[in-house]
Amino acid sequence: MAGPPRLLREVFRERFGMAPECLFRAPGRINLIGEHTDYNLGFVVPVALDLACYTAVSSNGCGQLRVFSANQNEAVEWPISSIASAPPRGHWSDYVLGVARELVRAGYDVPSCNLLVSSTVPTGAGLSSSAALEVSVALALLGDRKMDPLELALLCRRAENEFVGMPCGIMDQYISVFGREGAAVKIDCRSLEHEIVPLPPGMEIVAVNSMVKHELGSSAYRDRVRECGEAVDAVRRRRPEVTSLRDVTSTDLRTFASEMAPVPFRRARHVTTENARVEAFVEACRRCDLAAMGELLVASHRSLQHDYEVSCEELDFLVDTALSVPGVLGARMTGGGFGGCTVNLIAAGHAAAFVRAIQSAYRERFGVTPECYLCRPAAGAAEVRTV
Ligand code: ADP
Ligand code: MG
């Protein structure tokens, strides 16, 4: 913890001419398995990372909410009285104002204060810098007022859905709040309950950033939501109790295959098989079966590539290349797709050689060096108590 907090104190003093009173940390995440299942009310298995957003705070008594992002090197401020009514402007500060606005809507006063935000989560890489920012800012604005952790995650998601305008599922904010050191968390996106899944010894997790984000992403996301809805409608005509793909098993899907168009069928096949892979992955974790865990990651990738069609040339190259590197147990794209990161499960001791191999192969093929992040499963958001 020595690095970011110490630096933050100095920057805070320079920026605001006073010392911060408190410091909060909220982690980014990587999703091990369970992709495009969250908005279908299924299961996901993310881990919170030691990469995190830090927000330092002190009261300023001048009736303004001020925020400076060290990452953006930019300051923004709003009169406290305008928080409930100020509109979004397609700017990074929307995440901060969105959280402040949701706090007001939930009946909490937003204090007149200075915030300094500094994050080690790479932005826009699919490791959820946005939820880390939201959750750390929410905690900083709450100060010593307590909020139920699930309510906190839901509030931050509303800020992103309704104010920023990004229709994300609950996973990112949930894991940022509920992360556990050394473990993954299996989240039931319907009941919003979770189960801690300790990770076996002998493995490392490495994220590889494709450094691309194809434009297709947001329109394809809307298409997938619609196509999954079409598959649900087809099943519902025979089984009215079905309300989401969560209620559909692989066997059901085979039964109703002839009643839906080929594309919704393949989308639904991804979601139902992915939910089954989550269960199998959690069991493999519990019996420390690293080989089975790795195979399930690869099966997930193939399903995302061929059935859900949200991969891209760069992600497929990273996965295929990873599978030829010694010590790699499995790999798949993680996050929404069309760019962002792959998640790689590596036998302990092989991570450094893996990073060298994948960087050089990718550079040769695409002319850019992919950033790699060693992912240490870390605890969820909390106040950082430094000396
Ligand atoms: P991801 O969450 O995968 O990193 P998003 O597109 O959801 O990608 O969120 C990234 C956006 O969040 C950035 O473009 C920026 O607007 C905002 N953001 C994240 N972290 C910070 C930060 N430390 N300072 C300012 N803005 C940030
Ligand atoms: Mg995000």
JSON list of C-alpha atoms in Angstrom, two decimals, residues 4 32 77 101 122 158 272 326 356:
[
{"chain": "A", "resi": 4, "resn": "PRO", "atom": "CA", "xyz": [-0.15, 5.10, -4.34]},
{"chain": "A", "resi": 32, "resn": "LEU", "atom": "CA", "xyz": [-12.38, -15.52, -14.90]},
{"chain": "A", "resi": 77, "resn": "GLU", "atom": "CA", "xyz": [-16.04, 21.36, -9.60]},
{"chain": "A", "resi": 101, "resn": "ARG", "atom": "CA", "xyz": [-26.28, 12.51, -7.64]},
{"chain": "A", "resi": 122, "resn": "PRO", "atom": "CA", "xyz": [-5.71, 0.96, -16.83]},
{"chain": "A", "resi": 158, "resn": "ARG", "atom": "CA", "xyz": [-27.24, 3.19, -11.27]},
{"chain": "A", "resi": 272, "resn": "THR", "atom": "CA", "xyz": [-26.66, -21.70, -21.29]},
{"chain": "A", "resi": 326, "resn": "PRO", "atom": "CA", "xyz": [4.64, -23.64, -21.97]},
{"chain": "A", "resi": 356, "resn": "ARG", "atom": "CA", "xyz": [7.88, -12.19, -22.93]}
]
